[in-house]
PDB file of C-alpha atoms and ligand atoms in Angstrom:
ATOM      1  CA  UNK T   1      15.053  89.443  90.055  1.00  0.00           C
ATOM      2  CA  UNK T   2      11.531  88.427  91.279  1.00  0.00           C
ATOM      3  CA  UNK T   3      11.337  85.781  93.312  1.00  0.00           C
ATOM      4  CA  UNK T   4       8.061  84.634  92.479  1.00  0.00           C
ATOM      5  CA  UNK T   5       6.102  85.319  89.838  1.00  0.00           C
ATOM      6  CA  UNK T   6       2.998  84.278  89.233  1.00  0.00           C
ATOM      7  CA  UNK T   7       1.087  84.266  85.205  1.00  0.00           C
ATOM      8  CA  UNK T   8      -2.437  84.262  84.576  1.00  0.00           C
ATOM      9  CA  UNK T   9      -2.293  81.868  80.909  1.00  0.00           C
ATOM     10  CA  UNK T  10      -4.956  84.676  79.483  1.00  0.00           C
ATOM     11  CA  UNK T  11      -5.882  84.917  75.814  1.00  0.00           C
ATOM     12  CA  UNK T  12      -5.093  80.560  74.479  1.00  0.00           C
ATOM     13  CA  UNK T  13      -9.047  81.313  72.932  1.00  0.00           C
ATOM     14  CA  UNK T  14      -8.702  84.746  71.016  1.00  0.00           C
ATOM     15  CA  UNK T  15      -4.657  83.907  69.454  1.00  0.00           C
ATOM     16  CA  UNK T  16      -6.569  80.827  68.442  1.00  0.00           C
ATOM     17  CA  UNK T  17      -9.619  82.927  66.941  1.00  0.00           C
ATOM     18  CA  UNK T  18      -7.463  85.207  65.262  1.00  0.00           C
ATOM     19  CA  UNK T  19      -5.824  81.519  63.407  1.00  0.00           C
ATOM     20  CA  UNK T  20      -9.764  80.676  62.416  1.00  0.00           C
ATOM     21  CA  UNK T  21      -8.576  77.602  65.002  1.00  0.00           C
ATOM     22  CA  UNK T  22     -10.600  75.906  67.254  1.00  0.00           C
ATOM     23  CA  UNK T  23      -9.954  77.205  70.659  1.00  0.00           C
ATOM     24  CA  UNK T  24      -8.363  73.880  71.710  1.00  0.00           C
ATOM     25  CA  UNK T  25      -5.792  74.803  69.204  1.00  0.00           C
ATOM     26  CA  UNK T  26      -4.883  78.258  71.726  1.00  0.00           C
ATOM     27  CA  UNK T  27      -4.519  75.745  74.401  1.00  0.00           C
ATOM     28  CA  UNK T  28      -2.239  73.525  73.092  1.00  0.00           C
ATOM     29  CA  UNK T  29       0.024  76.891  72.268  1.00  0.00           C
ATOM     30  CA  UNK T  30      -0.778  78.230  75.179  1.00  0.00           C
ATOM     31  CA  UNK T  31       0.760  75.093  77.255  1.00  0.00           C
ATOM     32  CA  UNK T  32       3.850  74.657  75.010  1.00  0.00           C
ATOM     33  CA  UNK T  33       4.652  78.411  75.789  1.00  0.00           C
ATOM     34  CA  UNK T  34       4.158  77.925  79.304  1.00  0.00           C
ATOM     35  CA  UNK T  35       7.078  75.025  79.019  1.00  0.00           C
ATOM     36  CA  UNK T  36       9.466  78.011  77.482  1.00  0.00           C
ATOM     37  CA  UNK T  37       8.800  80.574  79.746  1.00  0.00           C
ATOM     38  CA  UNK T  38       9.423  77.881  82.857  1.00  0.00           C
ATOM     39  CA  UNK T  39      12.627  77.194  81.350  1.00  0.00           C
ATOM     40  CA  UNK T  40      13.797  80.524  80.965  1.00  0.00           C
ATOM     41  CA  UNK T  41      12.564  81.141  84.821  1.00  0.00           C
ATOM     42  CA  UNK T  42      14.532  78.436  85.744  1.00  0.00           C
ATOM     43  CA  UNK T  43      17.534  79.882  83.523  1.00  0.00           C
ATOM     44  CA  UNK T  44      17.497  83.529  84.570  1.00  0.00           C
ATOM     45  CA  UNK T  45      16.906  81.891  88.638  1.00  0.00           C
ATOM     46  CA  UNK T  46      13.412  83.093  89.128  1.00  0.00           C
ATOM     47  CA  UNK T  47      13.113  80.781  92.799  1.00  0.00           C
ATOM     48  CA  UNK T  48       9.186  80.035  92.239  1.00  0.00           C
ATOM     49  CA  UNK T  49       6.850  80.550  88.785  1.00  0.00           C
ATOM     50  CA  UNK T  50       2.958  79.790  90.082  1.00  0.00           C
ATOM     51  CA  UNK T  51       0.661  79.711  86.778  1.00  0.00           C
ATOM     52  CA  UNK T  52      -3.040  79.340  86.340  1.00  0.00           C
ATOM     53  CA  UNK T  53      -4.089  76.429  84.333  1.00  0.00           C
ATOM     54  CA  UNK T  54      -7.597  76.036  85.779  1.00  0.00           C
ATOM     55  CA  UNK T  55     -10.087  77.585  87.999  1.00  0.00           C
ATOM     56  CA  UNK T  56     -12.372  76.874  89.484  1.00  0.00           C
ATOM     57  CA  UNK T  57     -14.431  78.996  87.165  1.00  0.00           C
ATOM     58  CA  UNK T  58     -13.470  76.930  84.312  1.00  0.00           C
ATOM     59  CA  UNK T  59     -15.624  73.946  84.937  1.00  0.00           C
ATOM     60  CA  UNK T  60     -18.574  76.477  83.505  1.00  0.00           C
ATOM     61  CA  UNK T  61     -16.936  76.175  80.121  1.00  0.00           C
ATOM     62  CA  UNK T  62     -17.661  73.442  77.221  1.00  0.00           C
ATOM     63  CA  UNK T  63     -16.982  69.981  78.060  1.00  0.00           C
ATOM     64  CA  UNK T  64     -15.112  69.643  74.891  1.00  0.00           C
ATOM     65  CA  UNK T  65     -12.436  72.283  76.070  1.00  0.00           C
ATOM     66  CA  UNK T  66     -13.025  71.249  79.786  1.00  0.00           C
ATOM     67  CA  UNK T  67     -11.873  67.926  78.544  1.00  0.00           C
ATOM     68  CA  UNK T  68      -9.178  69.114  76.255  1.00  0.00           C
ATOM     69  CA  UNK T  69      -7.548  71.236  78.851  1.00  0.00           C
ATOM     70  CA  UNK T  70      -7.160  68.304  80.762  1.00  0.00           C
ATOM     71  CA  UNK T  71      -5.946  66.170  78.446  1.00  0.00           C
ATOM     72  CA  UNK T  72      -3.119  68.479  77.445  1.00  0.00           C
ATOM     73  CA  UNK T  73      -2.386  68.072  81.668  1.00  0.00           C
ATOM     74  CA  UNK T  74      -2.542  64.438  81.241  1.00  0.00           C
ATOM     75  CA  UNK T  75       0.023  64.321  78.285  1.00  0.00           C
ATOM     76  CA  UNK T  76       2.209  67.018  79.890  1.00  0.00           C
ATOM     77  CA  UNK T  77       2.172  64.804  83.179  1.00  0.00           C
ATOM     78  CA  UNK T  78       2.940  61.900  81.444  1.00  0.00           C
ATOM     79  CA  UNK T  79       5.963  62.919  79.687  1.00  0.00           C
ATOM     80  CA  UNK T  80       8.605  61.797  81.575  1.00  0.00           C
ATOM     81  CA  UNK T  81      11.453  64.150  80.387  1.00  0.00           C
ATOM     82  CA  UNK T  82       9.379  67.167  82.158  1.00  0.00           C
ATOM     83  CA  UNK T  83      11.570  69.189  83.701  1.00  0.00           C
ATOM     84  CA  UNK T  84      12.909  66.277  86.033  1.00  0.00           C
ATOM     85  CA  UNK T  85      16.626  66.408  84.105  1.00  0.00           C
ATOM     86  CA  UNK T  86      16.162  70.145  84.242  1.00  0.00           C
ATOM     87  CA  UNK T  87      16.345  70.684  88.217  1.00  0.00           C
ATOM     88  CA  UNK T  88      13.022  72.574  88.166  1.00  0.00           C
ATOM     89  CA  UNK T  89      10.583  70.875  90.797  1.00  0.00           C
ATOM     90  CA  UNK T  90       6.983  70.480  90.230  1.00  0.00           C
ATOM     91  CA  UNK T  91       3.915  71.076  92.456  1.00  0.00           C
ATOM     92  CA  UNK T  92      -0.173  71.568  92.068  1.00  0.00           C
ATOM     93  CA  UNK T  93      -1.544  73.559  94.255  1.00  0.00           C
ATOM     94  CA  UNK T  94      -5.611  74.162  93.710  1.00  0.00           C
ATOM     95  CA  UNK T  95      -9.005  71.796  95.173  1.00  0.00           C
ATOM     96  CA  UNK T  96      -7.089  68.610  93.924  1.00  0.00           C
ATOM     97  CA  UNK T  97      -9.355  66.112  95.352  1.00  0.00           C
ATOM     98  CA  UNK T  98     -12.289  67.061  92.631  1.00  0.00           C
ATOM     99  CA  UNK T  99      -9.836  65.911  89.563  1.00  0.00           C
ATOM    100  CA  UNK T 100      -9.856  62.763  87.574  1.00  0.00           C
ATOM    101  CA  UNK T 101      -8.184  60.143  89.792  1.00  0.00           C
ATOM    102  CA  UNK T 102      -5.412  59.190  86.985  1.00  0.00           C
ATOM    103  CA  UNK T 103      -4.505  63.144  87.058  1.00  0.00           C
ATOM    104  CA  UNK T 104      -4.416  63.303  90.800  1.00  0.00           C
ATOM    105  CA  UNK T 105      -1.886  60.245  90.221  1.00  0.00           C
ATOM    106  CA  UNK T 106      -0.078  61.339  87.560  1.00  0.00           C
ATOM    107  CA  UNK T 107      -0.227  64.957  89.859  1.00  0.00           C
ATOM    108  CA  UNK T 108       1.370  62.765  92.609  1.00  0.00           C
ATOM    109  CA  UNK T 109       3.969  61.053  90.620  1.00  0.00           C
ATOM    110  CA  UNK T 110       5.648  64.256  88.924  1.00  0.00           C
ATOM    111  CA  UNK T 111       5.750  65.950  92.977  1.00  0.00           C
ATOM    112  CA  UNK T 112       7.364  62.499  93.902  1.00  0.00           C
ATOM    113  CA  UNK T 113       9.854  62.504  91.037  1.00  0.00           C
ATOM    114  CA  UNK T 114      11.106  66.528  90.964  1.00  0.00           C
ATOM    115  CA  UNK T 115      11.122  66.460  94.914  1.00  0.00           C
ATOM    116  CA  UNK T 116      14.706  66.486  95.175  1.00  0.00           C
ATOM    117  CA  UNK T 117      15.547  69.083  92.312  1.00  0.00           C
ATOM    118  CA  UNK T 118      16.877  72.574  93.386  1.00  0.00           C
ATOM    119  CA  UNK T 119      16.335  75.187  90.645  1.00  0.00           C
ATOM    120  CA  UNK T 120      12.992  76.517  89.941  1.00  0.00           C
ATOM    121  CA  UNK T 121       9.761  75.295  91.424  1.00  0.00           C
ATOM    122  CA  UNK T 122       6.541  75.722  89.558  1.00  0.00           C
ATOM    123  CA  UNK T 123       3.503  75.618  91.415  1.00  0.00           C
ATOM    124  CA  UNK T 124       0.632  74.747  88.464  1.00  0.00           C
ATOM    125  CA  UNK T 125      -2.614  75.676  89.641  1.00  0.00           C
ATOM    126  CA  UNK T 126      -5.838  73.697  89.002  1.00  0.00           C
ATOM    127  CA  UNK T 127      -8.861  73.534  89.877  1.00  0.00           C
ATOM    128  CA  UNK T 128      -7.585  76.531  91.904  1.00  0.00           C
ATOM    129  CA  UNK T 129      -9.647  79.396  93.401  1.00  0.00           C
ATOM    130  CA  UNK T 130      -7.956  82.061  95.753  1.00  0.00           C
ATOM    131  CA  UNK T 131     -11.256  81.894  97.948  1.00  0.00           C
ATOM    132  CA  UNK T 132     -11.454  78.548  98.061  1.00  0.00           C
ATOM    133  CA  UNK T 133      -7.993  77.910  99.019  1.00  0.00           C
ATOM    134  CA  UNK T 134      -8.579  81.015 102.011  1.00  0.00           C
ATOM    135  CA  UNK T 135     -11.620  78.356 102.758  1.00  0.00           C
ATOM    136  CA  UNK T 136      -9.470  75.497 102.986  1.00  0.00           C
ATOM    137  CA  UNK T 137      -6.743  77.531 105.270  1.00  0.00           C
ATOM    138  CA  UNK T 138     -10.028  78.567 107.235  1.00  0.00           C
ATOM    139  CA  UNK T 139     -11.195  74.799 107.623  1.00  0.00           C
ATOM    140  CA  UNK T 140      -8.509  73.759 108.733  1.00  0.00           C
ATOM    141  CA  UNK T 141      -7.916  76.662 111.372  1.00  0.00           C
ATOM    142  CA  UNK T 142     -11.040  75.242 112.490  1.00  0.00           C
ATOM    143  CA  UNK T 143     -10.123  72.141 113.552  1.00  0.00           C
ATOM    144  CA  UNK T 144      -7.556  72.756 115.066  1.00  0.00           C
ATOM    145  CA  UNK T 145     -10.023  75.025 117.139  1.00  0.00           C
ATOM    146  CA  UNK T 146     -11.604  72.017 118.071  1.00  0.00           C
ATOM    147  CA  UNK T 147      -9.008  70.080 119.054  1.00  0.00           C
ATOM    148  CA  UNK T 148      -7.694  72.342 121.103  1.00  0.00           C
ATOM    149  CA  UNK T 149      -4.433  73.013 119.394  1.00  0.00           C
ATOM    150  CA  UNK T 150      -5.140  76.541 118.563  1.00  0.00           C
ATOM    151  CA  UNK T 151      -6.750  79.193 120.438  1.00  0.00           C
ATOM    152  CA  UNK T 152      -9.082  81.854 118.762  1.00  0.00           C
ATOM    153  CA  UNK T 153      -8.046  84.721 120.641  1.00  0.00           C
ATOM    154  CA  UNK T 154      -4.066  84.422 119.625  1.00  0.00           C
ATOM    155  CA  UNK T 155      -4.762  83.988 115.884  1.00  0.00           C
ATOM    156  CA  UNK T 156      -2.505  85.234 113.755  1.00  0.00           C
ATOM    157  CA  UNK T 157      -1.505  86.299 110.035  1.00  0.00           C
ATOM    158  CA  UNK T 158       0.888  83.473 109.631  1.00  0.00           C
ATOM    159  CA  UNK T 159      -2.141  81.215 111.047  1.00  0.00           C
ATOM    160  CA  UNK T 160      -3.555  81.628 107.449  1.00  0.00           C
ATOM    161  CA  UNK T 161      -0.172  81.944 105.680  1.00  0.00           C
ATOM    162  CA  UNK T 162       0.856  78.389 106.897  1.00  0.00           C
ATOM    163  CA  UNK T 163      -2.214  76.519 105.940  1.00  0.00           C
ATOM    164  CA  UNK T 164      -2.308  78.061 102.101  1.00  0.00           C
ATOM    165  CA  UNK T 165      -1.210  76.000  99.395  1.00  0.00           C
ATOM    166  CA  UNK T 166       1.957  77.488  98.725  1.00  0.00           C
ATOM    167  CA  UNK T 167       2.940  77.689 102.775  1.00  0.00           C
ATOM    168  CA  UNK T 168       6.523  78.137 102.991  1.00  0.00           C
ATOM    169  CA  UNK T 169       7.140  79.676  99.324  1.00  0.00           C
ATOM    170  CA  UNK T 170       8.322  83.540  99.162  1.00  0.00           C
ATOM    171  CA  UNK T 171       5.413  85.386  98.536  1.00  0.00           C
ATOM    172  CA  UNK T 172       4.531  86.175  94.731  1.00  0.00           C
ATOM    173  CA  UNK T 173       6.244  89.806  94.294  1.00  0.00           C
ATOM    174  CA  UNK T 174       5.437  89.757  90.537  1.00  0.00           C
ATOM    175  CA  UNK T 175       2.032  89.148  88.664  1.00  0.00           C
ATOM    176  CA  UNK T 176       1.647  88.881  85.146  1.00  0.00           C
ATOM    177  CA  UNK T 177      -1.539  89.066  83.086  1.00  0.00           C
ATOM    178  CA  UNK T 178      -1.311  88.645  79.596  1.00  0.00           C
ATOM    179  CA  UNK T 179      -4.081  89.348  76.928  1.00  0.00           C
ATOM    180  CA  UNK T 180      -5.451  93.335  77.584  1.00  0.00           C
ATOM    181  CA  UNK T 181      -7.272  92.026  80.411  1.00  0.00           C
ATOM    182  CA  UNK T 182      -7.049  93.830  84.080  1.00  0.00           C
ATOM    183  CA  UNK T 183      -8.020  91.843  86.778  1.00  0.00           C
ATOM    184  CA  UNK T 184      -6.802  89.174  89.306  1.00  0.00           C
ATOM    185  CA  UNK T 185      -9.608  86.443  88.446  1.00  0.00           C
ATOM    186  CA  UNK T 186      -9.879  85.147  91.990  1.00  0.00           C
ATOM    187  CA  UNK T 187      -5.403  84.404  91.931  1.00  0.00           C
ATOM    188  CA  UNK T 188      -3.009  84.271  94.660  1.00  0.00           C
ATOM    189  CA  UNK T 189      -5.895  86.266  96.504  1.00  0.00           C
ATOM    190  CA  UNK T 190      -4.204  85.759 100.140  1.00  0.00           C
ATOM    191  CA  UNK T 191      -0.560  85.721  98.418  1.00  0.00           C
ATOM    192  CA  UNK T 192      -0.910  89.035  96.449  1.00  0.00           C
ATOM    193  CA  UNK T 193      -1.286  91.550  99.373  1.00  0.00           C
ATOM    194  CA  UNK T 194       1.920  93.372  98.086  1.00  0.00           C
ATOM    195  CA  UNK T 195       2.799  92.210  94.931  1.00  0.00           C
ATOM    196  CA  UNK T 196       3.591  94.274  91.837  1.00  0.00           C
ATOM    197  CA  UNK T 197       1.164  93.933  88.962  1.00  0.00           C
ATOM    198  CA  UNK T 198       2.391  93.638  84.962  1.00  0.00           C
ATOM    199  CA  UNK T 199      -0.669  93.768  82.395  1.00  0.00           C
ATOM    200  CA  UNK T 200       0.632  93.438  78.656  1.00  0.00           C
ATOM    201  CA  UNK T 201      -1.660  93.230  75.666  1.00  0.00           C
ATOM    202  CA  UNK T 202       0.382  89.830  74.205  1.00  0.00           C
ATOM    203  CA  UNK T 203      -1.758  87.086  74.321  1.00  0.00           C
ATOM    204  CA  UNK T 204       0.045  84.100  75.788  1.00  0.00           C
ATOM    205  CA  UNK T 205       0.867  81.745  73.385  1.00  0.00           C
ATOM    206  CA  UNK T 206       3.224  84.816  72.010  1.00  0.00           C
ATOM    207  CA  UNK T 207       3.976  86.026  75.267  1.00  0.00           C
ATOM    208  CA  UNK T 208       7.673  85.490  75.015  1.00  0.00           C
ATOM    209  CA  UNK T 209      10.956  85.321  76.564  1.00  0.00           C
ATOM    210  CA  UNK T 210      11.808  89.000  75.757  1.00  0.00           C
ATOM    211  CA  UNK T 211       7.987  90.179  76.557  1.00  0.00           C
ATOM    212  CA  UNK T 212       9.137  88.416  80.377  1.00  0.00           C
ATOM    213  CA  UNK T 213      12.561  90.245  79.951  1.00  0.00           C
ATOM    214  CA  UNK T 214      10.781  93.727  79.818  1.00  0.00           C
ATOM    215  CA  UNK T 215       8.039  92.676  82.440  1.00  0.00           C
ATOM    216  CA  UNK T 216      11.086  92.059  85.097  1.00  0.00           C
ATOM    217  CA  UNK T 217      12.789  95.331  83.690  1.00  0.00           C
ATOM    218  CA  UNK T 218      10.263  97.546  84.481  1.00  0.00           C
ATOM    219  CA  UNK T 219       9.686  95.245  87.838  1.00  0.00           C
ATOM    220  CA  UNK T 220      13.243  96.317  88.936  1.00  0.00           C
ATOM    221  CA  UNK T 221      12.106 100.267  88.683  1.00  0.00           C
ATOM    222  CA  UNK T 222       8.968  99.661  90.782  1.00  0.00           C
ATOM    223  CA  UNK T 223       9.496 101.345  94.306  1.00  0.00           C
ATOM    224  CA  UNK T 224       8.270  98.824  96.776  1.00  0.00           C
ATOM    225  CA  UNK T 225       7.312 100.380 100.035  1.00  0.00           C
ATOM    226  CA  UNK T 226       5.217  98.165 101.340  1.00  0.00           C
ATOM    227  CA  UNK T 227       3.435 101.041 103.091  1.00  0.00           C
ATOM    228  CA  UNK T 228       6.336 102.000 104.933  1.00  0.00           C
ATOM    229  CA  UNK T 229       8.017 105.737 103.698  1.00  0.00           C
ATOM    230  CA  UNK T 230      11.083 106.177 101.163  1.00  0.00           C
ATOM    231  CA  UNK T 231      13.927 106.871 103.727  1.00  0.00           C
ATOM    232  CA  UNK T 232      16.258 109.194 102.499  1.00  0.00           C
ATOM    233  CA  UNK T 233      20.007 109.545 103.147  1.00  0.00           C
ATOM    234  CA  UNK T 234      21.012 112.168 105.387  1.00  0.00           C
TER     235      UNK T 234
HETATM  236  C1  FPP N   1      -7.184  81.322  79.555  1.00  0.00           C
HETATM  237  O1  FPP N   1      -7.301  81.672  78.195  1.00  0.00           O
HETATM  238  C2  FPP N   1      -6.571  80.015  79.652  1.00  0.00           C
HETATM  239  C3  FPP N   1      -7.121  78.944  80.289  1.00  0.00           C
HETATM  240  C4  FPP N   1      -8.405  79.003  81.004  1.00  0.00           C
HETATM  241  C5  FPP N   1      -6.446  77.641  80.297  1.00  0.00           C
HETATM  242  C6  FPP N   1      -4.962  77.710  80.369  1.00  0.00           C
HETATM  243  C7  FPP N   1      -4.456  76.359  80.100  1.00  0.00           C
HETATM  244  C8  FPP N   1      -3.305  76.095  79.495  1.00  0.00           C
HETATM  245  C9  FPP N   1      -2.309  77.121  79.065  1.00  0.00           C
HETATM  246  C10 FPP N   1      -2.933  74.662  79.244  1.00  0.00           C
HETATM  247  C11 FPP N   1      -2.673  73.973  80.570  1.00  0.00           C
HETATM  248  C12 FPP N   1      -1.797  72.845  80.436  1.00  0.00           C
HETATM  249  C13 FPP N   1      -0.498  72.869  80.754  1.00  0.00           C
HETATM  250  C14 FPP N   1       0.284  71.646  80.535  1.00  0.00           C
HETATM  251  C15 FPP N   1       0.173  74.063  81.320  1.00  0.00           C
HETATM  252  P1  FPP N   1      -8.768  81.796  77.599  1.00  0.00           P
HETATM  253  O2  FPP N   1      -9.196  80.470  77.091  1.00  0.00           O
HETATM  254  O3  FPP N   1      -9.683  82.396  78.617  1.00  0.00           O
HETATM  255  O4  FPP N   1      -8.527  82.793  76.407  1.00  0.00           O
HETATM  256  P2  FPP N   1      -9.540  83.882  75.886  1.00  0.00           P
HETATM  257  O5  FPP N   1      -9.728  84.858  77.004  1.00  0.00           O
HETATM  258  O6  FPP N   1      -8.806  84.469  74.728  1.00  0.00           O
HETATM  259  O7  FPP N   1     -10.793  83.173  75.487  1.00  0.00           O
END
């Protein structure tokens, strides 16, 4: 089983063309299938899911489906039965501090409430750029340059590693882009180094349980050398 996997949400605009909806519509689909397939992480004991909800990319897009999108966070966040009596913890991860202050609260209150739970931990990413959060690591490396509690020359990997957002979480082993499209889209940048790559032609609002179910299949055939050599038996 992966430990992490991480899901690019691709494709909420064209399953919601192909309705003649609005693209809001795709959205709305596109969050309630995101609920399912955390869920059936949780059931199958998948230890960390990260998705992409925003980026910091999407800001470019119409206010109307800026807005939306974050309105279908707000309503999600304020629906107390989320996940809490499920054991599955919740956590953002992205350049919080540039959300709507009730989100950021609302952000706050579902990390506070699913702190304690065991199962599954979801790491929802918005307002989330791989370079930015390598930026943020960076900063922060910085100061503690300047106060003199680290010391350029004895940098380290695990100088970066520690000061990403998800610090502490098994790496993602398993990306998954839905929706014919083949690229990374500025995710897990840092965290992907060796992870294995699934690309499926689904979009995700009918990205399913079994679609996931094949995905890990074929993940448990990959040969993961990690640049190191197949040793055979002698
Ligand atoms: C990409 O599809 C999807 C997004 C940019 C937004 C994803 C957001 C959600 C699934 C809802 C978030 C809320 C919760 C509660 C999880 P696209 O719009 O780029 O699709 P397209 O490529 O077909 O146009």
């Amino acid at each position: 089983m992966p430990k992490h996997i991480g899901i690019i949400m691709d494709g909420n605009g064209r399953w919601a063309k192909k309705r003649m909806l609005p693209r809001t519509a795709g959205h709305v689909a596109g969050s309630e299938n995101f609920k399912t397939i955390a869920r059936y992480c949780n059931r199958i004991g998948v230890k960390y899911l990260t998705v992409y909800a925003f980026s910091t990319e999407n800001w470019k897009r119409p206010k109307e489906e800026v807005d939306a999108i974050m309105d279908l966070l707000r309503k999600y966040l304020k629906d107390s039965t989320n996940f809490k009596e499920e054991n599955i913890k919740l956590r953002f991860i992205g350049k919080l501090s540039e959300l709507p202050e009730d989100i950021r609260e609302l952000m706050a209150k579902a990390e506070e409430d699913s702190k304690e739970a065991t199962g599954l931990t979801v790491n929802m990413a918005v307002n989330y750029g791989g370079r930015e959060e390598i930026l943020h690591a960076v900063k922060s490396i910085g100061e503690d340059i300047k106060n003199g509690k680290l010391n350029p020359d004895e940098l380290t990997e695990d100088d970066i590693s520690e000061r990403i957002y998800t610090a502490l979480q098994d790496e993602p082993d398993f990306i998954i882009r839905p929706s014919g499209e083949y690229r990374l889209s500025n995710f897990l940048v840092w965290q992907s180094a060796y992870a294995e790559f699934w690309f499926s032609d689904v979009l995700w609002p009918d990205f399913s349980t079994k679609d996931l179910d094949r995905a890990i299949d074929a993940f448990n055939k990959r040969d993961r050398r990690f640049g190191g050599i197949k040793v055979e038996k002698i």
